[in-house]
Short mmCIF file of C-alpha atoms and ligand atoms in Angstrom, two decimals:
data_model
loop_
_atom_site.label_atom_id
_atom_site.label_comp_id
_atom_site.label_asym_id
_atom_site.label_seq_id
_atom_site.Cartn_x
_atom_site.Cartn_y
_atom_site.Cartn_z
CA MET J 1 19.35 -36.13 100.15
CA SER J 2 17.76 -33.51 102.77
CA GLN J 3 18.11 -30.41 100.48
CA LYS J 4 18.54 -27.18 101.11
CA PHE J 5 17.47 -25.07 98.45
CA SER J 6 14.63 -25.54 96.38
CA SER J 7 15.22 -27.12 92.32
CA PHE J 8 12.93 -23.64 91.29
CA ALA J 9 14.45 -21.57 93.56
CA SER J 10 16.15 -18.47 91.38
CA LEU J 11 19.83 -17.28 90.99
CA ALA J 12 19.00 -14.81 93.16
CA GLN J 13 18.63 -17.37 95.87
CA LEU J 14 21.66 -20.01 95.78
CA ALA J 15 24.01 -16.62 94.79
CA ARG J 16 22.92 -15.94 98.17
CA ALA J 17 23.14 -19.26 99.64
CA LEU J 18 26.41 -19.85 98.45
CA ALA J 19 27.64 -16.90 100.19
CA ASP J 20 26.26 -17.08 103.39
CA LYS J 21 28.14 -20.61 102.62
CA SER J 22 24.78 -22.56 103.14
CA VAL J 23 25.75 -24.98 100.48
CA SER J 24 29.04 -24.91 98.35
CA SER J 25 28.86 -24.45 94.00
CA VAL J 26 29.59 -28.65 94.10
CA GLU J 27 26.79 -29.25 96.08
CA LEU J 28 24.82 -27.08 93.72
CA ALA J 29 26.21 -28.63 90.91
CA SER J 30 25.45 -31.88 91.98
CA HIS J 31 21.84 -31.13 92.59
CA TYR J 32 20.96 -30.57 88.80
CA LEU J 33 23.33 -33.08 87.11
CA ASP J 34 21.37 -35.30 89.74
CA ARG J 35 18.26 -34.21 88.60
CA ILE J 36 19.47 -33.97 84.96
CA GLU J 37 20.26 -37.77 85.21
CA ARG J 38 16.61 -39.27 87.02
CA LEU J 39 14.89 -36.47 84.51
CA ASN J 40 16.05 -36.48 81.01
CA PRO J 41 15.49 -39.07 79.53
CA GLU J 42 11.38 -38.54 79.36
CA ILE J 43 12.09 -34.24 79.20
CA ASN J 44 14.71 -33.97 76.27
CA ALA J 45 15.93 -30.90 77.43
CA PHE J 46 19.90 -31.56 77.48
CA ILE J 47 21.72 -32.84 74.46
CA THR J 48 24.88 -33.72 76.23
CA VAL J 49 26.30 -33.66 79.99
CA GLU J 50 29.30 -34.12 81.09
CA ARG J 51 29.79 -34.06 85.17
CA ASP J 52 33.37 -34.54 85.16
CA LYS J 53 33.60 -31.11 83.25
CA THR J 54 30.88 -29.51 85.19
CA LEU J 55 32.31 -30.61 88.66
CA ASP J 56 35.50 -29.33 88.09
CA GLN J 57 34.04 -26.02 87.13
CA ALA J 58 32.35 -26.46 90.63
CA ARG J 59 35.57 -26.80 92.51
CA ALA J 60 37.39 -24.52 90.17
CA ALA J 61 34.46 -22.11 91.19
CA ASP J 62 34.04 -23.24 94.94
CA ALA J 63 38.18 -22.32 95.39
CA ARG J 64 37.20 -18.59 94.05
CA ILE J 65 34.91 -17.76 96.56
CA ALA J 66 36.82 -19.58 99.80
CA ALA J 67 39.71 -17.11 98.25
CA GLY J 68 37.57 -13.93 98.45
CA THR J 69 38.04 -13.40 94.43
CA ALA J 70 34.24 -14.70 93.65
CA GLY J 71 31.57 -12.20 91.28
CA PRO J 72 27.81 -12.33 92.35
CA LEU J 73 27.56 -15.36 89.69
CA THR J 74 30.67 -17.20 90.49
CA GLY J 75 29.56 -20.85 91.17
CA LEU J 76 25.74 -20.53 89.76
CA PRO J 77 24.78 -23.23 87.63
CA VAL J 78 23.63 -22.54 84.23
CA ALA J 79 22.93 -24.43 81.11
CA HIS J 80 23.55 -23.52 77.77
CA LYS J 81 21.44 -23.69 74.19
CA ASP J 82 24.10 -26.30 71.95
CA LEU J 83 24.89 -23.22 69.51
CA PHE J 84 27.55 -21.16 72.24
CA CYS J 85 30.74 -22.82 71.34
CA ALA J 86 32.73 -23.91 74.45
CA GLU J 87 36.05 -25.02 73.79
CA GLY J 88 36.08 -28.99 74.32
CA TRP J 89 32.38 -29.53 74.67
CA ARG J 90 30.18 -30.61 71.81
CA THR J 91 28.60 -28.06 70.18
CA THR J 92 25.85 -29.69 67.58
CA CYS J 93 23.48 -27.21 67.05
CA GLY J 94 21.25 -29.97 66.94
CA SER J 95 22.26 -31.06 63.81
CA LYS J 96 23.27 -34.60 62.59
CA MET J 97 25.78 -32.46 60.57
CA LEU J 98 28.11 -31.06 63.76
CA ALA J 99 27.43 -33.69 65.96
CA ASP J 100 30.60 -35.16 66.93
CA PHE J 101 32.36 -30.85 66.29
CA VAL J 102 33.93 -30.44 69.43
CA SER J 103 34.95 -26.86 69.58
CA PRO J 104 37.81 -25.58 69.71
CA TYR J 105 37.10 -21.90 70.95
CA ASP J 106 34.69 -20.10 73.46
CA ALA J 107 31.97 -17.82 72.26
CA THR J 108 31.84 -14.42 73.99
CA VAL J 109 29.09 -15.58 76.67
CA ILE J 110 31.01 -18.75 77.37
CA HIS J 111 33.71 -16.82 77.16
CA LYS J 112 32.27 -13.89 79.68
CA LEU J 113 29.04 -16.23 81.58
CA HIS J 114 32.91 -18.83 82.82
CA ALA J 115 36.02 -17.84 82.10
CA GLU J 116 35.46 -13.99 83.65
CA ALA J 117 32.26 -14.65 86.15
CA GLY J 118 32.83 -18.47 86.95
CA MET J 119 29.52 -20.14 86.48
CA VAL J 120 29.32 -23.80 86.32
CA CYS J 121 27.81 -25.15 83.37
CA VAL J 122 25.81 -27.89 83.98
CA GLY J 123 24.76 -29.54 80.08
CA ARG J 124 24.23 -28.13 76.54
CA ALA J 125 20.40 -27.43 75.60
CA ASN J 126 18.39 -29.44 73.28
CA MET J 127 17.62 -26.71 70.23
CA ASP J 128 15.21 -26.97 66.39
CA GLU J 129 17.86 -27.29 63.98
CA PHE J 130 20.36 -24.82 63.59
CA ALA J 131 17.72 -22.71 65.16
CA MET J 132 15.16 -23.04 62.91
CA GLY J 133 12.06 -23.75 64.56
CA SER J 134 9.02 -22.94 66.53
CA SER J 135 8.44 -26.52 68.62
CA ASN J 136 11.99 -27.76 69.05
CA GLU J 137 10.42 -30.96 66.69
CA THR J 138 13.50 -30.48 64.13
CA SER J 139 16.06 -32.01 66.73
CA TYR J 140 18.51 -34.59 65.08
CA PHE J 141 18.78 -35.18 68.98
CA GLY J 142 14.69 -36.10 68.92
CA ALA J 143 11.68 -33.35 70.22
CA VAL J 144 11.85 -31.80 73.81
CA LYS J 145 8.12 -32.36 76.24
CA ASN J 146 6.93 -29.12 77.85
CA PRO J 147 7.80 -30.54 81.76
CA TRP J 148 4.12 -28.58 82.13
CA ASP J 149 2.69 -31.49 80.13
CA THR J 150 5.26 -34.11 78.12
CA ALA J 151 2.50 -34.82 74.87
CA ARG J 152 3.54 -31.07 74.68
CA VAL J 153 6.07 -28.74 72.85
CA ALA J 154 8.10 -26.22 74.67
CA GLY J 155 8.50 -24.16 72.32
CA GLY J 156 11.30 -23.53 69.66
CA SER J 157 14.45 -22.51 68.73
CA SER J 158 15.06 -22.67 72.57
CA GLY J 159 12.75 -25.27 73.94
CA GLY J 160 15.97 -27.39 75.80
CA SER J 161 16.90 -23.91 77.35
CA ALA J 162 13.38 -23.36 78.73
CA ALA J 163 12.44 -26.57 79.46
CA ALA J 164 15.50 -27.31 81.79
CA VAL J 165 14.97 -24.37 83.58
CA ALA J 166 11.31 -24.84 83.78
CA ALA J 167 11.91 -28.95 84.74
CA GLY J 168 14.31 -27.64 87.55
CA LEU J 169 17.07 -28.60 85.80
CA ALA J 170 18.89 -26.11 85.85
CA PRO J 171 18.56 -22.03 87.19
CA VAL J 172 19.08 -19.89 84.00
CA ALA J 173 20.23 -20.91 80.80
CA THR J 174 20.94 -19.19 77.58
CA ALA J 175 19.53 -19.41 74.79
CA THR J 176 19.24 -16.78 71.48
CA ASP J 177 15.76 -15.30 70.10
CA THR J 178 16.58 -14.89 65.87
CA GLY J 179 12.09 -14.83 65.46
CA GLY J 180 11.02 -15.29 68.71
CA SER J 181 13.21 -18.22 70.38
CA ILE J 182 13.95 -16.89 73.81
CA ARG J 183 10.17 -15.22 74.43
CA GLN J 184 8.72 -18.52 72.97
CA PRO J 185 9.66 -21.10 74.20
CA ALA J 186 10.08 -19.09 77.42
CA GLY J 187 6.24 -18.07 77.41
CA MET J 188 5.06 -22.00 77.01
CA CYS J 189 6.61 -23.04 79.91
CA ASN J 190 6.37 -20.48 82.14
CA LEU J 191 9.65 -18.39 82.34
CA THR J 192 10.73 -14.58 82.40
CA GLY J 193 13.45 -14.51 78.80
CA ILE J 194 14.73 -11.39 77.41
CA LYS J 195 16.12 -11.01 73.70
CA PRO J 196 18.12 -7.78 74.17
CA SER J 197 18.82 -4.76 70.80
CA TYR J 198 20.34 -6.64 68.57
CA GLY J 199 23.69 -5.79 69.06
CA VAL J 200 23.71 -5.74 73.11
CA VAL J 201 24.66 -9.54 73.13
CA SER J 202 28.53 -10.14 71.41
CA ARG J 203 27.50 -13.53 68.17
CA TYR J 204 31.07 -13.94 67.89
CA GLY J 205 31.00 -17.75 68.39
CA MET J 206 27.30 -18.55 68.70
CA VAL J 207 26.62 -20.90 65.52
CA ALA J 208 25.15 -18.34 62.50
CA TYR J 209 21.40 -18.82 61.34
CA ALA J 210 20.24 -15.39 60.55
CA SER J 211 23.41 -13.15 61.34
CA SER J 212 21.33 -10.10 61.35
CA LEU J 213 18.43 -11.18 63.65
CA ASP J 214 19.94 -13.31 65.40
CA GLN J 215 20.44 -11.86 69.24
CA GLY J 216 21.28 -13.92 71.59
CA GLY J 217 19.77 -13.75 75.49
CA VAL J 218 18.48 -15.16 78.83
CA MET J 219 15.63 -17.44 80.54
CA ALA J 220 15.21 -17.42 84.32
CA HIS J 221 12.50 -17.94 86.13
CA THR J 222 12.69 -14.08 87.04
CA ALA J 223 13.22 -10.29 85.37
CA GLU J 224 15.72 -10.03 88.76
CA ASP J 225 18.16 -13.58 87.53
CA CYS J 226 17.59 -11.87 83.45
CA ALA J 227 19.14 -8.77 84.63
CA LEU J 228 21.75 -10.38 86.55
CA MET J 229 22.93 -12.70 83.97
CA LEU J 230 22.61 -9.28 81.04
CA SER J 231 24.68 -7.57 83.10
CA ALA J 232 27.36 -10.47 82.73
CA MET J 233 26.43 -11.14 79.13
CA ALA J 234 26.11 -8.20 77.49
CA GLY J 235 28.98 -5.73 76.64
CA PHE J 236 31.12 -4.77 73.25
CA ASP J 237 33.12 -7.68 71.11
CA GLU J 238 35.47 -6.33 68.89
CA ARG J 239 35.43 -9.81 67.57
CA ASP J 240 31.24 -8.86 66.07
CA SER J 241 31.04 -6.77 64.12
CA THR J 242 27.84 -5.70 64.29
CA SER J 243 28.25 -5.51 68.51
CA LEU J 244 27.74 -2.06 69.21
CA GLU J 245 29.84 0.25 71.33
CA ARG J 246 27.44 0.83 74.87
CA PRO J 247 28.93 1.74 77.90
CA GLN J 248 28.52 -0.97 80.01
CA GLU J 249 25.05 -1.73 82.58
CA ASP J 250 24.59 -2.82 85.66
CA TYR J 251 20.60 -3.78 84.97
CA THR J 252 19.58 -4.99 88.87
CA ARG J 253 19.99 -1.34 88.98
CA ALA J 254 17.45 -0.58 87.73
CA LEU J 255 14.93 -2.93 89.23
CA GLY J 256 12.60 -0.76 91.53
CA GLN J 257 11.65 2.04 90.07
CA PRO J 258 8.08 2.81 90.55
CA LEU J 259 5.74 2.50 86.69
CA HIS J 260 3.53 5.89 87.87
CA GLY J 261 3.34 7.35 84.68
CA LEU J 262 5.07 4.58 82.25
CA ARG J 263 2.40 4.34 79.18
CA ILE J 264 2.02 1.34 77.58
CA GLY J 265 1.53 0.88 74.56
CA LEU J 266 -1.00 -1.84 72.88
CA PRO J 267 -0.80 -2.63 69.38
CA LYS J 268 -4.84 -3.08 68.36
CA GLU J 269 -2.83 -5.89 65.75
CA PHE J 270 -1.57 -8.17 68.75
CA PHE J 271 -5.22 -7.35 70.14
CA GLY J 272 -7.74 -8.70 67.47
CA PRO J 273 -8.82 -11.98 66.22
CA GLY J 274 -6.00 -15.01 66.44
CA CYS J 275 -4.84 -14.93 69.55
CA ASP J 276 -6.47 -17.99 72.00
CA PRO J 277 -9.50 -16.30 74.38
CA ALA J 278 -7.40 -18.17 77.14
CA VAL J 279 -4.37 -16.38 76.31
CA MET J 280 -5.98 -12.55 76.02
CA ALA J 281 -7.70 -13.23 79.29
CA GLY J 282 -4.91 -13.65 80.66
CA VAL J 283 -3.24 -10.72 78.32
CA GLN J 284 -6.32 -8.80 80.12
CA GLU J 285 -5.53 -9.17 83.67
CA ALA J 286 -1.60 -8.16 83.14
CA ILE J 287 -3.05 -4.88 81.92
CA GLN J 288 -5.26 -4.35 84.34
CA THR J 289 -2.00 -5.29 87.39
CA TYR J 290 0.23 -2.36 84.69
CA GLN J 291 -2.47 0.35 85.28
CA LYS J 292 -3.15 -0.69 88.92
CA LEU J 293 0.92 -0.54 89.29
CA GLY J 294 0.53 2.97 87.79
CA ALA J 295 1.28 2.57 84.06
CA THR J 296 -1.32 4.36 81.52
CA LEU J 297 -2.43 2.33 77.98
CA VAL J 298 -2.09 4.11 74.54
CA ASP J 299 -3.75 2.62 71.76
CA VAL J 300 -1.35 1.85 68.72
CA SER J 301 -1.29 0.30 65.78
CA LEU J 302 1.89 -1.66 64.39
CA PRO J 303 0.06 -1.60 60.47
CA HIS J 304 2.51 -4.04 58.83
CA THR J 305 2.47 -6.74 61.53
CA ASP J 306 0.81 -8.90 58.87
CA LEU J 307 3.74 -8.83 56.90
CA ALA J 308 6.02 -9.86 59.72
CA VAL J 309 5.96 -13.34 58.65
CA PRO J 310 6.52 -13.41 54.90
CA VAL J 311 9.32 -10.81 55.09
CA TYR J 312 11.17 -12.79 57.70
CA TYR J 313 10.79 -16.24 55.54
CA VAL J 314 12.86 -14.66 52.95
CA ILE J 315 14.91 -12.63 54.81
CA ALA J 316 16.07 -15.40 57.86
CA SER J 317 16.18 -17.73 54.71
CA ALA J 318 18.48 -16.21 52.66
CA GLU J 319 21.16 -15.52 55.30
CA ALA J 320 20.17 -19.55 56.42
CA SER J 321 21.42 -20.27 52.70
CA THR J 322 24.86 -17.84 52.76
CA ASN J 323 25.75 -19.17 56.43
CA LEU J 324 25.09 -22.36 56.15
CA SER J 325 27.12 -22.51 52.85
CA ARG J 326 30.14 -23.37 54.71
CA TYR J 327 28.62 -26.67 56.24
CA ASP J 328 30.49 -28.64 52.71
CA GLY J 329 32.02 -31.15 54.51
CA VAL J 330 35.15 -30.75 53.90
CA ARG J 331 37.12 -28.51 56.97
CA PHE J 332 34.70 -29.73 59.91
CA GLY J 333 31.16 -31.22 60.33
CA TYR J 334 29.86 -34.26 58.83
CA ARG J 335 31.53 -35.76 55.58
CA ALA J 336 29.44 -38.54 53.44
CA PRO J 337 31.23 -42.31 54.53
CA GLU J 338 31.36 -42.47 50.73
CA TYR J 339 31.75 -40.40 47.25
CA ASP J 340 32.37 -39.83 44.01
CA GLY J 341 34.46 -36.60 43.21
CA LEU J 342 34.64 -33.42 44.92
CA ASP J 343 31.18 -31.72 43.97
CA ASP J 344 29.55 -35.48 45.20
CA MET J 345 31.18 -35.57 48.70
CA TYR J 346 29.30 -32.22 48.89
CA LYS J 347 26.24 -32.28 47.35
CA LYS J 348 25.90 -35.86 49.55
CA SER J 349 27.18 -34.90 52.55
CA ARG J 350 24.92 -31.60 52.64
CA SER J 351 21.82 -34.98 52.05
CA GLN J 352 22.55 -36.55 54.47
CA ALA J 353 23.43 -34.00 57.72
CA PHE J 354 20.29 -31.34 56.45
CA GLY J 355 17.43 -32.29 57.96
CA GLU J 356 13.92 -31.64 56.45
CA GLU J 357 13.52 -28.02 58.08
CA VAL J 358 17.23 -27.14 56.96
CA LYS J 359 16.64 -28.30 53.06
CA ARG J 360 13.22 -26.13 52.76
CA ARG J 361 15.07 -22.90 54.22
CA ILE J 362 18.76 -23.27 52.07
CA LEU J 363 16.30 -23.86 49.11
CA VAL J 364 13.94 -20.82 50.40
CA GLY J 365 16.77 -18.46 50.91
CA THR J 366 19.08 -19.96 47.44
CA TYR J 367 15.71 -18.92 45.56
CA VAL J 368 14.80 -15.55 47.17
CA LEU J 369 18.60 -14.93 46.32
CA SER J 370 19.11 -16.08 42.77
CA HIS J 371 19.30 -13.60 39.66
CA GLY J 372 15.52 -12.35 38.62
CA TYR J 373 13.78 -12.94 41.81
CA TYR J 374 16.37 -11.16 44.21
CA ASP J 375 14.24 -7.83 43.54
CA ALA J 376 11.15 -9.50 43.10
CA TYR J 377 11.77 -10.66 47.45
CA TYR J 378 14.37 -9.84 48.81
CA LEU J 379 14.91 -6.34 47.90
CA GLN J 380 10.94 -6.68 48.23
CA ALA J 381 11.23 -7.99 51.96
CA GLN J 382 13.95 -5.58 52.80
CA ARG J 383 12.07 -2.61 51.61
CA ILE J 384 8.66 -4.40 54.23
CA ARG J 385 11.39 -4.75 57.02
CA ARG J 386 12.00 -0.87 56.87
CA LEU J 387 8.33 -0.03 56.94
CA ILE J 388 8.14 -2.22 59.99
CA THR J 389 11.08 -0.73 61.46
CA HIS J 390 9.58 2.73 60.77
CA ASP J 391 5.73 1.33 62.61
CA PHE J 392 7.90 0.78 65.50
CA ALA J 393 9.95 4.55 66.02
CA ALA J 394 5.90 6.01 65.19
CA ALA J 395 4.73 3.56 67.66
CA PHE J 396 7.60 4.83 70.43
CA THR J 397 6.85 8.37 69.87
CA GLN J 398 3.13 7.54 71.51
CA CYS J 399 4.56 5.39 74.24
CA ASP J 400 7.38 4.09 76.69
CA ILE J 401 6.98 0.29 76.17
CA ILE J 402 4.67 -2.29 73.65
CA LEU J 403 2.92 -4.85 75.38
CA GLY J 404 0.63 -7.76 73.96
CA PRO J 405 0.74 -11.28 73.58
CA THR J 406 3.77 -13.39 73.03
CA ALA J 407 2.46 -16.20 71.53
CA PRO J 408 -1.55 -16.73 69.93
CA THR J 409 -1.91 -19.79 71.95
CA PRO J 410 -0.14 -22.09 74.65
CA ALA J 411 2.10 -24.67 74.25
CA PHE J 412 -0.01 -27.44 71.14
CA ARG J 413 0.68 -30.57 70.88
CA ILE J 414 3.98 -32.44 69.53
CA GLY J 415 3.18 -33.28 66.24
CA GLU J 416 0.63 -31.33 65.86
CA LYS J 417 1.83 -28.38 62.96
CA ILE J 418 5.05 -30.24 62.13
CA ALA J 419 3.72 -31.33 58.68
CA ASP J 420 2.74 -27.45 57.91
CA PRO J 421 5.59 -25.74 58.11
CA VAL J 422 3.03 -22.76 56.79
CA GLN J 423 1.07 -23.41 60.71
CA MET J 424 4.46 -23.36 62.74
CA TYR J 425 6.08 -20.49 60.97
CA LEU J 426 1.96 -18.28 61.64
CA PHE J 427 2.63 -19.26 65.19
CA ASP J 428 6.34 -15.99 65.11
CA ILE J 429 2.83 -13.57 64.24
CA TYR J 430 3.83 -11.60 67.13
CA THR J 431 7.82 -12.55 67.93
CA ILE J 432 9.29 -11.33 64.32
CA ALA J 433 8.76 -8.52 64.02
CA VAL J 434 11.04 -7.17 67.23
CA ASN J 435 13.66 -8.81 65.58
CA LEU J 436 13.26 -7.81 62.42
CA ALA J 437 13.63 -4.27 63.81
CA GLY J 438 16.26 -5.02 66.07
CA LEU J 439 14.57 -3.80 69.40
CA PRO J 440 14.58 -5.99 73.41
CA GLY J 441 11.29 -8.29 73.82
CA MET J 442 10.67 -10.04 77.17
CA SER J 443 8.37 -12.69 78.05
CA LEU J 444 7.26 -12.99 81.02
CA PRO J 445 4.80 -15.91 82.75
CA CYS J 446 1.04 -14.31 83.04
CA GLY J 447 -1.89 -16.63 83.90
CA LEU J 448 -2.47 -20.79 83.13
CA ALA J 449 -4.93 -20.98 80.20
CA ASN J 450 -6.44 -25.14 81.32
CA GLY J 451 -3.15 -25.81 82.87
CA LEU J 452 -0.91 -24.26 80.90
CA PRO J 453 1.27 -21.17 80.75
CA VAL J 454 0.40 -17.91 78.99
CA GLY J 455 3.10 -15.64 78.00
CA LEU J 456 3.39 -11.42 77.95
CA GLN J 457 5.20 -9.75 76.09
CA LEU J 458 7.11 -7.09 76.94
CA ILE J 459 8.35 -4.77 74.00
CA GLY J 460 10.47 -1.84 74.62
CA ASN J 461 12.48 1.00 72.42
CA TYR J 462 16.35 0.21 71.42
CA PHE J 463 18.95 -0.46 74.44
CA ALA J 464 15.43 -0.18 76.67
CA GLU J 465 16.62 -3.41 78.37
CA ALA J 466 16.68 -1.38 81.57
CA ARG J 467 13.04 0.08 81.69
CA LEU J 468 11.52 -3.34 80.76
CA LEU J 469 13.26 -4.95 83.42
CA ASN J 470 11.91 -2.95 85.61
CA ALA J 471 8.64 -3.42 84.33
CA ALA J 472 8.49 -7.43 84.60
CA HIS J 473 10.30 -7.30 87.95
CA ALA J 474 7.00 -4.91 88.78
CA TYR J 475 4.74 -6.99 87.51
CA GLN J 476 6.04 -9.76 89.57
CA GLN J 477 6.55 -8.35 92.92
CA ALA J 478 2.72 -7.74 92.51
CA THR J 479 1.99 -11.30 91.02
CA ASP J 480 2.67 -14.87 91.70
CA TRP J 481 2.40 -16.48 87.86
CA HIS J 482 6.09 -16.59 87.52
CA ARG J 483 5.87 -18.67 90.89
CA GLN J 484 4.27 -21.70 89.49
CA HIS J 485 6.26 -24.68 88.47
CA PRO J 486 4.88 -28.36 87.02
CA ALA J 487 3.64 -30.21 88.97
CA GLY J 488 5.02 -34.19 90.25
CA LEU J 489 8.51 -32.47 89.08
CA ASP J 490 9.88 -31.33 93.42
N1 LIG Z 501 10.39 -19.70 64.53
C1 LIG Z 501 11.36 -18.94 64.23
C2 LIG Z 501 12.13 -19.43 62.52
O1 LIG Z 501 12.12 -20.69 62.55
C3 LIG Z 501 12.43 -17.89 65.21
C4 LIG Z 501 13.46 -19.31 65.23
C5 LIG Z 501 14.21 -18.24 66.38
O2 LIG Z 501 14.18 -17.18 66.89
N2 LIG Z 501 15.80 -19.03 66.37
O3 LIG Z 501 12.55 -19.56 61.83
#
């Protein structure tokens, strides 16, 4: 096909092509659907693709464009992490438990992006089971392969979202971040991703993992695309009791501000041993770029960083164990085909349909919440969570944004860490504290280490999404890393 646009075009570029009528929404959707058909068997980024549904949405978008009632995102393709409930679509959460679950309703994010904005869903992206993982290897639907090197993981838990965008199977993808699941796969796949402050994007209709940490967001090629998407996704929702009542923001308007005087905090705990020198080289080069752009550097400290991983795995597992108690085989989800009474039905349904990692979290979570252990583990973890939050508050008295690596190494090999959960958990060392504090964080491409993408993390104070996006955008105006794509996928 003579192609009028690149498969790796940004959302903003595709929006211009739609606006000047050089392409239709149906053409765009068909292009990505064809690529998915061709490349997904290898990458495994998608769990569900429904060509007819997608093309119906695209035709409706074209009609809206023709009628002159289109918004800025109307007709543009998007992939969704398979935990945003979408009416009539299978919503599996990467689990056998929900393998046949078709959602009867739309999550708020889905409603905003489709019913309101008029986007077109090209498919449902693979993910770690119930979003538990850092490598997308716990999915019931198999591991996702990193388009940069198919022997390696795409990161997790939103590995399908990341691989889909990185392989040019969708221009943007929704994702969620409970402990790093947007930033870490975005970093491994050379994408730009944002996790907003807790409460900015509604969690209504997002399958719950750890409710005090879960936050929806987006992955794209550029910070500008993240700004476009977040403007449509964010907003108060009375159906989510933790949603925050704040004025609606157009995040694209913040882009293009000069960085002169921006104070960038460098936490010493992010620059110590434990980070791959090749990753550090990319981060150091980014720091120099920011200095050239007019930012000043400040040394800061986040002294409780080393406690973030253990605290997170107590709190997240505790919340998971209660959230996942709803999967009992009664009202929805998997039910064991044979059982002997109600208790046995619960037991068999849960034993047969949850994977190893999910069971591990349920066991840990139930233990730390149980009588006699609650104070020693859960309550203590909550206390340290408060200290971690204070660390950030103190740092933000000295700086405007915090900068560091997204992850300690580039993408690791499939199978390399899966047998050792603690090794896997430690991979989240730089991202997890941000969720415990409820702050916004981003990852953006800042280099290649032996041909593998390196992620730069920017962390903002509460509701500093616009400032973060502007800082990321300024960096992308000055560098080319975000324009690099995996070889051989054009
Ligand atoms: N890797 C972390 C976990 O397994 C974070 C996952 C996430 O952010 N959803 O819980």
